[in-house]
Amino acid sequence: MHEIDQKCGDASPKTLGVHRSPLPQRTQGEENPYENAIAQFDKAVSHLRLHNGIAEALRHPKRELSVTFPVLMDNGDIKVFRGYRVHHSVVKGPTKGGIRYAKAVALDEVRALAMWMTWKCALMNLPYGGAKGGVAVDPKELSSRELERLTRRYATEISVLMGPESDIPAPDVGTNPQIMAWIMDTYSMHRGFSIPAVVTGKPVEIGGSLGRTEATGRGVAITILESMRRKGLDPKNKTVAVQGFGNVGSVAAKTLYDMGMSIVAVTCSRGGVFHGKGLNPYAVIKHLEEGGCVFNFPDADHITNEELLQLDCDVLVAAAVENQITSRNADKIRAGILAEGANGPTTPEADEILNDKGIFIIPDILCNAGGVTVSYLEWVQDLQSFFWPVNEINNKLEGLMIKAFDSVMECAQRYRVSNREAAQILAIKRVADAMVIRGIYP
Ligand code: NAD
């Protein structure tokens, strides 16, 4: 603080050592994730006989917290960051949802992700409502100490909402088990004793669950294999393209490769590689661990993200971010199955085009639900202070994923709707029923 005070004679924000963070831009139209989440909701609700008031209540976030907070940089400057935590629904239990660190984080994105979390938890029959949080920051631009200070400050700012009985965060894009550990430690320090159940996706050493890191990618692979079984396809040598070779995409790729499928292309945000005879995802991961990038993996052709999406392949795994398949490129998608590892990768306009083309879509709230499912198992283990072996976790995950997959297929047939609408119908109905049974307070 002393150093900052010394500079106070100059009123210019720069010489005060304060950086102004730009106001987040509101995304318009097709690429506004919140408007897309609402459009999906309205479509699904039109099949349900919900009381107007119940539908209206579920259409909006329950509560939204927006915070602006300073962080001391390593060079003595103070940088101001903007963060959010949104609870969409608390009807079925405490709220659950990840924390995202990315430059583009904005309130509408967090609202959409929180709403999708409500439906995802309900679809998986987990006793949670949906939440999401985020900070508008590129974590790669911060040192480890700066990232820790930002995380501890953000955790303190949102601690009015967070708690093991009220709101349990987890990792998302740009955050990881170490960041969850700092959040758990910050919360525990404020309370005076260790509270591991306040976050999930923690390192195993401090109450994390075995199998959590791989859970989302494993779940993606499980739903792909179930889809192939339904379509009477043998996975052996079927081709897979993976957009977003991060946590979710890389684990899905490894699992499908182990099942005999051929991973023909993978990308990160800067592009990637293609090989018609198949890539070894373990070798790509080793290349990344040795400091390489996905796009300079040797002995393969360079491919852009747009080209990957348009590949003629059996399965396309969209495991990057929102709005990758839009009305601009949907008619060029040639995959037989689209597995939505990411949240909201397909806009509603694109969804209609893909459905008309007969592409089998595994919707995000089903496809990537493995993560929150094992987060739930982690929370249960933390609350009971009794931990299960990894095979027990993986078996439970597989059972829950297949059960949810089957219920979506059955609902799609019953209502004669797309897989996405079916997943939303099931989930919304469960939350609406719970709301009616609880009654309207007071
Ligand atoms: P990650 O940060 O580990 O990986 C994201 C990958 O996508 C990286 O390879 C990144 O380079 C790439 N990417 C980012 N922007 C891109 C773009 N515009 N085009 C192409 N590639 C791009 O994140 P993750 O945890 O793997 O999450 C990926 C998606 O899965 C997100 O939508 C996230 O919300 C969703 N998800 C994650 C989990 C989880 O447990 N990690 C659970 C459910 C859903």
Coordinates of C-alpha atoms and ligand atoms in Angstrom, one line a residue:
M1 CA 0.0 0.0 0.0
H2 CA 2.9 2.3 0.8
E3 CA 4.1 2.4 -2.7
I4 CA 0.7 3.2 -4.0
D5 CA 0.2 6.1 -1.6
Q6 CA 3.5 7.6 -2.6
K7 CA 2.1 8.0 -6.2
C8 CA -1.1 9.7 -5.2
G9 CA 0.0 13.2 -6.2
D10 CA -0.8 12.3 -9.8
A11 CA -4.5 11.9 -10.5
S12 CA -4.0 9.9 -13.7
P13 CA -5.2 6.4 -13.2
K14 CA -2.1 5.0 -14.9
T15 CA 0.4 6.7 -12.6
L16 CA -1.7 5.7 -9.6
G17 CA -0.9 2.2 -10.6
V18 CA -4.5 1.4 -11.3
H19 CA -5.6 -0.2 -14.5
R20 CA -9.2 0.2 -15.6
S21 CA -10.8 -3.0 -16.8
P22 CA -13.0 -2.4 -19.8
L23 CA -16.8 -2.8 -19.5
P24 CA -17.9 -6.2 -20.8
Q25 CA -19.6 -6.0 -24.2
R26 CA -23.0 -7.4 -24.5
T27 CA -23.2 -10.0 -27.3
Q28 CA -26.1 -9.5 -29.6
G29 CA -28.5 -11.8 -31.4
E30 CA -27.7 -15.4 -32.3
E31 CA -24.5 -15.4 -30.3
N32 CA -25.9 -14.1 -27.0
P33 CA -25.8 -17.3 -24.9
Y34 CA -28.5 -16.1 -22.4
E35 CA -31.0 -15.3 -25.2
N36 CA -30.2 -18.8 -26.6
A37 CA -30.8 -20.4 -23.2
I38 CA -34.1 -18.6 -23.0
A39 CA -35.1 -19.6 -26.6
Q40 CA -34.4 -23.3 -25.7
F41 CA -36.4 -22.9 -22.5
D42 CA -39.4 -21.4 -24.3
K43 CA -39.4 -24.1 -26.9
A44 CA -39.3 -26.9 -24.3
V45 CA -41.9 -25.2 -22.1
S46 CA -44.4 -25.1 -25.0
H47 CA -44.7 -28.9 -24.7
L48 CA -45.4 -28.7 -20.9
R49 CA -48.6 -27.6 -19.2
L50 CA -46.9 -25.4 -16.7
H51 CA -48.6 -22.7 -14.8
N52 CA -47.5 -19.4 -16.4
G53 CA -46.1 -18.1 -13.1
I54 CA -44.0 -21.2 -12.6
A55 CA -42.6 -21.0 -16.1
E56 CA -41.9 -17.3 -15.7
A57 CA -40.1 -17.9 -12.4
L58 CA -37.9 -20.6 -14.0
R59 CA -37.1 -18.3 -17.0
H60 CA -35.0 -15.9 -14.8
P61 CA -32.0 -16.3 -12.6
K62 CA -32.9 -16.4 -8.9
R63 CA -30.1 -14.0 -7.9
E64 CA -27.1 -12.3 -9.5
L65 CA -24.0 -11.0 -7.8
S66 CA -21.7 -8.7 -9.7
V67 CA -18.4 -7.7 -8.1
T68 CA -15.6 -5.3 -9.0
F69 CA -12.4 -5.8 -7.0
P70 CA -8.8 -4.8 -6.9
V71 CA -5.8 -7.1 -7.1
L72 CA -2.2 -6.2 -6.3
M73 CA 0.0 -7.1 -9.2
D74 CA 3.6 -8.4 -8.8
N75 CA 5.0 -5.0 -10.0
G76 CA 3.1 -3.1 -7.3
D77 CA 0.3 -1.9 -9.6
I78 CA -3.4 -2.4 -8.7
K79 CA -5.6 -3.9 -11.3
V80 CA -9.4 -3.9 -11.1
F81 CA -11.3 -7.0 -12.2
R82 CA -15.0 -7.7 -12.7
G83 CA -16.5 -11.0 -11.5
Y84 CA -19.9 -12.6 -11.2
R85 CA -21.8 -15.4 -9.5
V86 CA -25.3 -16.2 -10.6
H87 CA -27.7 -18.6 -9.0
H88 CA -30.4 -19.7 -11.4
S89 CA -32.5 -21.9 -9.2
V90 CA -32.5 -23.1 -5.6
V91 CA -35.6 -25.2 -5.8
K92 CA -34.0 -28.7 -5.7
G93 CA -31.1 -27.9 -3.4
P94 CA -27.9 -25.9 -3.1
T95 CA -26.6 -24.4 -6.3
K96 CA -23.8 -26.0 -8.3
G97 CA -21.7 -24.6 -11.1
G98 CA -18.2 -23.8 -12.3
I99 CA -16.1 -20.8 -12.2
R100 CA -14.7 -19.5 -15.5
Y101 CA -11.7 -17.3 -16.0
A102 CA -11.7 -15.8 -19.5
K103 CA -11.4 -12.4 -21.0
A104 CA -14.9 -12.6 -22.6
V105 CA -16.7 -13.5 -19.4
A106 CA -19.9 -11.3 -19.2
L107 CA -23.1 -11.4 -17.2
D108 CA -25.2 -12.8 -20.0
E109 CA -22.8 -15.7 -20.5
V110 CA -22.8 -16.5 -16.7
R111 CA -26.6 -16.3 -16.6
A112 CA -26.9 -18.8 -19.5
L113 CA -24.4 -21.2 -18.0
A114 CA -26.2 -21.0 -14.6
M115 CA -29.5 -21.8 -16.3
W116 CA -28.0 -24.8 -18.2
M117 CA -26.6 -26.0 -14.9
T118 CA -30.1 -26.1 -13.4
W119 CA -31.3 -28.3 -16.3
K120 CA -28.2 -30.5 -16.3
C121 CA -28.5 -31.2 -12.5
A122 CA -32.2 -32.0 -12.9
L123 CA -31.6 -34.2 -15.9
M124 CA -29.1 -36.2 -13.9
N125 CA -31.4 -36.2 -10.8
L126 CA -28.8 -34.5 -8.7
P127 CA -30.1 -32.6 -5.7
Y128 CA -28.9 -29.2 -6.9
G129 CA -29.9 -26.0 -8.6
G130 CA -27.8 -24.3 -11.2
A131 CA -25.1 -21.6 -10.7
K132 CA -22.1 -20.2 -12.5
G133 CA -19.4 -17.7 -11.8
G134 CA -16.6 -16.1 -13.7
V135 CA -14.0 -13.4 -13.8
A136 CA -13.2 -11.4 -16.9
V137 CA -9.5 -12.2 -17.0
D138 CA -7.1 -14.1 -19.1
P139 CA -5.4 -16.3 -16.5
K140 CA -2.4 -16.8 -18.8
E141 CA -1.6 -13.1 -18.5
L142 CA -1.1 -13.4 -14.7
S143 CA 1.8 -14.9 -12.7
S144 CA 0.9 -17.7 -10.3
R145 CA 1.0 -15.3 -7.3
E146 CA -1.3 -12.9 -9.1
L147 CA -3.7 -15.7 -10.0
E148 CA -3.7 -16.8 -6.4
R149 CA -4.4 -13.3 -5.1
L150 CA -7.2 -12.8 -7.7
T151 CA -8.7 -16.1 -6.7
R152 CA -8.6 -15.5 -3.0
R153 CA -10.1 -12.1 -3.4
Y154 CA -12.9 -13.3 -5.8
A155 CA -13.6 -16.2 -3.4
T156 CA -14.0 -13.7 -0.6
E157 CA -16.2 -11.4 -2.7
I158 CA -18.6 -14.3 -3.5
S159 CA -18.5 -15.9 -0.1
V160 CA -21.8 -14.2 0.7
L161 CA -23.3 -16.7 -1.6
M162 CA -20.9 -19.6 -1.5
G163 CA -21.0 -22.5 1.1
P164 CA -21.2 -26.3 1.3
E165 CA -25.0 -26.1 2.0
S166 CA -25.7 -23.1 -0.3
D167 CA -23.5 -22.9 -3.4
I168 CA -20.6 -25.2 -4.4
P169 CA -18.3 -24.0 -7.2
A170 CA -16.2 -26.2 -9.4
P171 CA -13.6 -25.7 -12.2
D172 CA -14.6 -24.5 -15.7
V173 CA -12.7 -23.0 -18.6
G174 CA -9.5 -21.2 -17.3
T175 CA -9.7 -22.7 -13.8
N176 CA -8.3 -25.9 -12.4
P177 CA -7.9 -28.0 -9.2
Q178 CA -5.2 -25.6 -7.8
I179 CA -7.6 -22.7 -8.1
M180 CA -10.3 -24.8 -6.3
A181 CA -7.8 -25.5 -3.6
W182 CA -7.2 -21.7 -3.1
I183 CA -11.0 -21.2 -2.9
M184 CA -11.4 -24.0 -0.4
D185 CA -8.5 -22.6 1.7
T186 CA -9.8 -19.0 1.6
Y187 CA -13.3 -20.1 2.7
S188 CA -11.9 -22.4 5.4
M189 CA -9.6 -19.7 6.8
H190 CA -12.5 -17.3 7.1
R191 CA -14.5 -19.9 9.0
G192 CA -11.6 -21.1 11.1
F193 CA -11.7 -24.8 10.1
S194 CA -11.4 -26.9 7.0
I195 CA -14.5 -27.1 4.8
P196 CA -13.6 -29.3 1.8
A197 CA -17.3 -29.6 0.6
V198 CA -17.4 -25.9 -0.3
V199 CA -15.9 -26.6 -3.8
T200 CA -15.5 -29.7 -6.0
G201 CA -12.8 -30.5 -8.6
K202 CA -10.2 -30.1 -5.8
P203 CA -6.9 -32.0 -5.7
V204 CA -7.4 -35.5 -4.1
E205 CA -5.0 -34.6 -1.3
I206 CA -7.5 -32.1 0.2
G207 CA -10.8 -34.0 -0.3
G208 CA -11.1 -34.2 -4.1
S209 CA -12.6 -37.3 -5.7
L210 CA -10.7 -39.8 -7.8
G211 CA -12.0 -39.7 -11.3
R212 CA -13.2 -36.1 -11.2
T213 CA -10.7 -34.6 -13.6
E214 CA -11.6 -37.2 -16.2
A215 CA -15.3 -37.3 -15.5
T216 CA -16.6 -34.9 -18.1
G217 CA -14.6 -36.4 -21.0
R218 CA -15.5 -39.9 -19.8
G219 CA -19.2 -38.9 -19.8
V220 CA -18.9 -37.5 -23.3
A221 CA -17.4 -40.8 -24.5
I222 CA -20.1 -42.8 -22.7
T223 CA -22.9 -40.9 -24.4
I224 CA -21.2 -41.2 -27.8
L225 CA -20.9 -45.0 -27.4
E226 CA -24.6 -45.2 -26.3
S227 CA -25.6 -43.2 -29.4
M228 CA -23.6 -45.6 -31.6
R229 CA -25.3 -48.5 -29.9
R230 CA -28.7 -47.0 -30.6
K231 CA -27.8 -46.4 -34.3
G232 CA -26.4 -50.0 -34.6
L233 CA -22.9 -48.7 -35.3
D234 CA -19.7 -50.5 -34.3
P235 CA -17.3 -47.9 -32.8
K236 CA -14.3 -49.7 -34.2
N237 CA -12.4 -47.4 -36.7
K238 CA -15.2 -44.9 -36.8
T239 CA -13.8 -41.4 -37.2
V240 CA -13.9 -38.7 -34.6
A241 CA -12.9 -35.0 -34.8
V242 CA -12.5 -33.1 -31.5
Q243 CA -12.7 -29.3 -31.3
G244 CA -11.1 -28.0 -28.1
F245 CA -8.4 -30.4 -27.0
G246 CA -8.5 -29.2 -23.3
N247 CA -9.6 -31.1 -20.3
V248 CA -12.9 -32.4 -21.7
G249 CA -11.8 -32.9 -25.3
S250 CA -8.5 -34.7 -24.5
V251 CA -10.1 -37.1 -22.1
A252 CA -13.0 -37.9 -24.5
A253 CA -10.4 -38.4 -27.3
K254 CA -8.3 -40.8 -25.2
T255 CA -11.4 -42.8 -24.1
L256 CA -12.7 -43.1 -27.6
Y257 CA -9.3 -44.0 -28.9
D258 CA -9.1 -46.8 -26.3
M259 CA -12.4 -48.1 -27.6
G260 CA -10.9 -48.5 -31.1
M261 CA -12.2 -45.3 -32.7
S262 CA -10.0 -43.2 -35.0
I263 CA -9.3 -39.6 -33.8
V264 CA -8.7 -37.9 -37.1
A265 CA -8.4 -34.2 -36.0
V266 CA -8.0 -32.2 -32.8
T267 CA -7.8 -28.4 -32.3
C268 CA -7.3 -25.7 -29.7
S269 CA -8.2 -22.1 -29.9
R270 CA -5.3 -21.5 -32.3
G271 CA -6.1 -24.3 -34.7
G272 CA -5.0 -27.9 -34.8
V273 CA -4.0 -31.0 -36.8
F274 CA -5.6 -33.6 -39.0
H275 CA -4.4 -37.1 -40.0
G276 CA -6.6 -39.3 -42.2
K277 CA -5.2 -42.5 -40.6
G278 CA -5.8 -41.2 -37.1
L279 CA -3.8 -39.4 -34.4
N280 CA -2.7 -40.9 -31.1
P281 CA -4.2 -38.5 -28.5
Y282 CA -1.7 -39.8 -25.9
A283 CA 1.1 -38.6 -28.2
V284 CA -0.6 -35.2 -28.6
I285 CA -0.9 -34.8 -24.8
K286 CA 2.8 -35.7 -24.4
H287 CA 3.7 -33.1 -27.1
L288 CA 1.7 -30.5 -25.1
E289 CA 3.4 -31.5 -21.8
E290 CA 6.7 -31.0 -23.5
G291 CA 5.8 -27.4 -24.4
G292 CA 4.3 -28.0 -27.8
C293 CA 1.0 -26.7 -29.1
V294 CA -1.8 -28.7 -30.7
F295 CA -1.3 -27.0 -34.1
N296 CA 2.4 -27.9 -34.3
F297 CA 2.0 -31.6 -33.5
P298 CA 4.4 -33.2 -36.0
D299 CA 3.6 -35.5 -38.9
A300 CA 0.1 -34.3 -39.4
D301 CA -1.6 -31.6 -41.6
H302 CA -2.6 -28.2 -40.2
I303 CA -6.4 -27.6 -39.8
T304 CA -8.4 -24.6 -38.7
N305 CA -11.3 -24.8 -36.3
E306 CA -13.7 -24.0 -39.0
E307 CA -12.3 -26.8 -41.2
L308 CA -12.5 -29.3 -38.3
L309 CA -16.2 -28.6 -37.8
Q310 CA -16.8 -29.3 -41.5
L311 CA -14.9 -32.6 -41.6
D312 CA -16.7 -35.7 -43.1
C313 CA -16.5 -37.8 -39.9
D314 CA -18.7 -40.1 -37.9
V315 CA -18.5 -38.1 -34.7
L316 CA -17.8 -34.4 -34.1
V317 CA -17.0 -33.5 -30.4
A318 CA -17.5 -29.8 -29.8
A319 CA -15.5 -29.4 -26.6
A320 CA -14.4 -25.8 -26.7
V321 CA -16.8 -22.9 -26.0
E322 CA -20.2 -21.5 -26.9
N323 CA -21.4 -20.5 -30.4
Q324 CA -19.1 -22.6 -32.5
I325 CA -21.9 -24.0 -34.7
T326 CA -24.1 -21.1 -35.9
S327 CA -26.5 -20.4 -38.8
R328 CA -23.3 -19.5 -40.8
N329 CA -21.7 -22.9 -40.8
A330 CA -24.4 -25.4 -39.7
D331 CA -25.3 -26.5 -43.2
K332 CA -21.7 -27.5 -43.8
I333 CA -21.5 -29.9 -40.8
R334 CA -21.1 -33.4 -42.1
A335 CA -20.7 -35.5 -39.0
G336 CA -23.3 -38.2 -38.2
I337 CA -23.2 -37.5 -34.5
L338 CA -22.6 -34.2 -32.8
A339 CA -21.5 -34.6 -29.1
E340 CA -21.7 -31.3 -27.2
G341 CA -18.9 -31.6 -24.7
A342 CA -18.9 -27.8 -24.4
N343 CA -21.8 -25.8 -23.0
G344 CA -23.9 -24.1 -25.7
P345 CA -21.7 -24.8 -28.7
T346 CA -24.7 -24.8 -31.0
T347 CA -27.0 -21.8 -31.4
P348 CA -30.8 -22.4 -31.7
E349 CA -30.7 -21.3 -35.4
A350 CA -28.0 -23.9 -36.1
D351 CA -29.8 -26.5 -34.1
E352 CA -32.8 -26.4 -36.4
I353 CA -30.5 -26.7 -39.5
L354 CA -28.7 -29.7 -37.9
N355 CA -32.0 -31.4 -37.0
D356 CA -33.2 -30.9 -40.6
K357 CA -30.0 -32.6 -41.8
G358 CA -30.7 -35.6 -39.5
I359 CA -27.6 -35.2 -37.4
F360 CA -27.9 -37.0 -34.1
I361 CA -27.2 -34.4 -31.4
I362 CA -26.1 -35.4 -27.9
P363 CA -27.2 -32.1 -26.2
D364 CA -24.8 -30.4 -23.8
I365 CA -26.8 -30.8 -20.7
L366 CA -26.6 -34.5 -21.2
C367 CA -23.3 -34.9 -23.0
N368 CA -21.1 -33.0 -20.6
A369 CA -23.0 -33.9 -17.4
G370 CA -20.3 -36.3 -16.2
G371 CA -18.4 -33.5 -14.6
V372 CA -21.2 -32.3 -12.3
T373 CA -22.1 -35.9 -11.6
V374 CA -18.7 -36.8 -10.2
S375 CA -18.6 -33.3 -8.5
Y376 CA -21.8 -34.5 -6.7
L377 CA -20.0 -37.7 -5.7
E378 CA -17.1 -35.6 -4.5
W379 CA -19.4 -33.4 -2.4
V380 CA -21.1 -36.5 -0.9
Q381 CA -17.7 -38.0 0.0
D382 CA -16.6 -34.7 1.6
L383 CA -19.7 -34.5 3.7
Q384 CA -19.4 -38.0 5.0
S385 CA -15.5 -37.9 5.1
F386 CA -15.5 -41.3 3.5
F387 CA -13.9 -41.8 0.1
W388 CA -14.6 -44.4 -2.6
P389 CA -12.1 -46.1 -5.0
V390 CA -12.0 -44.9 -8.6
N391 CA -13.8 -48.0 -10.0
E392 CA -16.7 -47.3 -7.8
I393 CA -16.8 -43.6 -9.0
N394 CA -16.5 -44.6 -12.7
N395 CA -19.2 -47.3 -12.3
K396 CA -21.6 -44.9 -10.7
L397 CA -20.9 -42.3 -13.4
E398 CA -21.5 -44.8 -16.2
G399 CA -24.8 -46.0 -14.6
L400 CA -26.1 -42.4 -14.1
M401 CA -25.1 -41.3 -17.6
I402 CA -26.7 -44.3 -19.3
K403 CA -29.9 -43.8 -17.2
A404 CA -30.1 -40.1 -18.2
F405 CA -29.3 -41.0 -21.9
D406 CA -32.1 -43.6 -22.0
S407 CA -34.6 -41.2 -20.4
V408 CA -33.8 -38.5 -23.0
M409 CA -34.3 -41.0 -25.8
E410 CA -37.6 -42.1 -24.4
C411 CA -38.8 -38.5 -23.9
A412 CA -37.8 -37.6 -27.5
Q413 CA -40.0 -40.5 -28.8
R414 CA -42.9 -39.7 -26.5
Y415 CA -43.0 -36.0 -27.4
R416 CA -41.7 -36.4 -30.9
V417 CA -39.1 -33.8 -30.4
S418 CA -35.3 -33.4 -30.8
N419 CA -32.9 -34.8 -28.2
R420 CA -32.2 -31.3 -27.0
E421 CA -35.9 -30.5 -26.5
A422 CA -36.4 -33.8 -24.8
A423 CA -33.5 -33.2 -22.4
Q424 CA -34.9 -29.8 -21.6
I425 CA -38.5 -31.0 -21.2
L426 CA -37.4 -33.7 -18.7
A427 CA -35.3 -31.3 -16.7
I428 CA -37.7 -28.4 -16.7
K429 CA -40.6 -30.6 -15.7
R430 CA -38.6 -32.0 -12.7
V431 CA -37.8 -28.5 -11.4
A432 CA -41.3 -27.2 -12.0
D433 CA -42.8 -30.3 -10.2
A434 CA -40.5 -29.7 -7.3
M435 CA -41.5 -26.0 -7.2
V436 CA -45.2 -26.9 -7.2
I437 CA -44.8 -29.5 -4.4
R438 CA -42.8 -27.1 -2.3
G439 CA -45.4 -24.4 -2.8
I440 CA -45.0 -20.7 -3.3
Y441 CA -43.6 -19.0 -0.2
P442 CA -45.2 -17.4 1.9
Ligands
NAD1 P1 -10.2 -26.2 -21.1 O1 -9.8 -24.8 -20.9 O2 -9.4 -27.3 -20.5 O3 -10.2 -26.5 -22.7 C1 -10.8 -25.7 -23.7 C2 -10.2 -26.0 -25.0 O4 -10.9 -25.3 -26.0 C3 -8.7 -25.6 -25.1 O5 -8.0 -26.5 -25.9 C4 -8.9 -24.2 -25.8 O6 -7.7 -23.8 -26.6 C5 -10.0 -24.5 -26.8 N1 -10.7 -23.3 -27.2 C6 -11.0 -22.2 -26.5 N2 -11.7 -21.3 -27.3 C7 -11.8 -21.9 -28.5 C8 -12.3 -21.5 -29.7 N3 -12.9 -20.3 -29.9 N4 -12.2 -22.3 -30.8 C9 -11.6 -23.5 -30.6 N5 -11.1 -24.0 -29.5 C10 -11.1 -23.2 -28.5 O7 -11.7 -26.2 -20.7 P2 -12.6 -27.5 -20.4 O8 -12.7 -27.7 -19.0 O9 -12.1 -28.7 -21.3 O10 -14.0 -27.0 -21.0 C11 -14.4 -27.1 -22.3 C12 -15.9 -26.9 -22.4 O11 -16.5 -27.9 -21.7 C13 -16.4 -25.6 -21.9 O12 -17.6 -25.2 -22.6 C14 -16.9 -25.9 -20.5 O13 -17.9 -25.1 -20.0 C15 -17.5 -27.3 -20.8 N6 -17.5 -28.2 -19.6 C16 -16.4 -28.5 -18.8 C17 -16.5 -29.3 -17.7 C18 -15.3 -29.7 -16.9 O14 -15.5 -30.5 -16.0 N7 -14.2 -29.2 -17.2 C19 -17.8 -29.8 -17.3 C20 -18.9 -29.5 -18.1 C21 -18.8 -28.7 -19.2

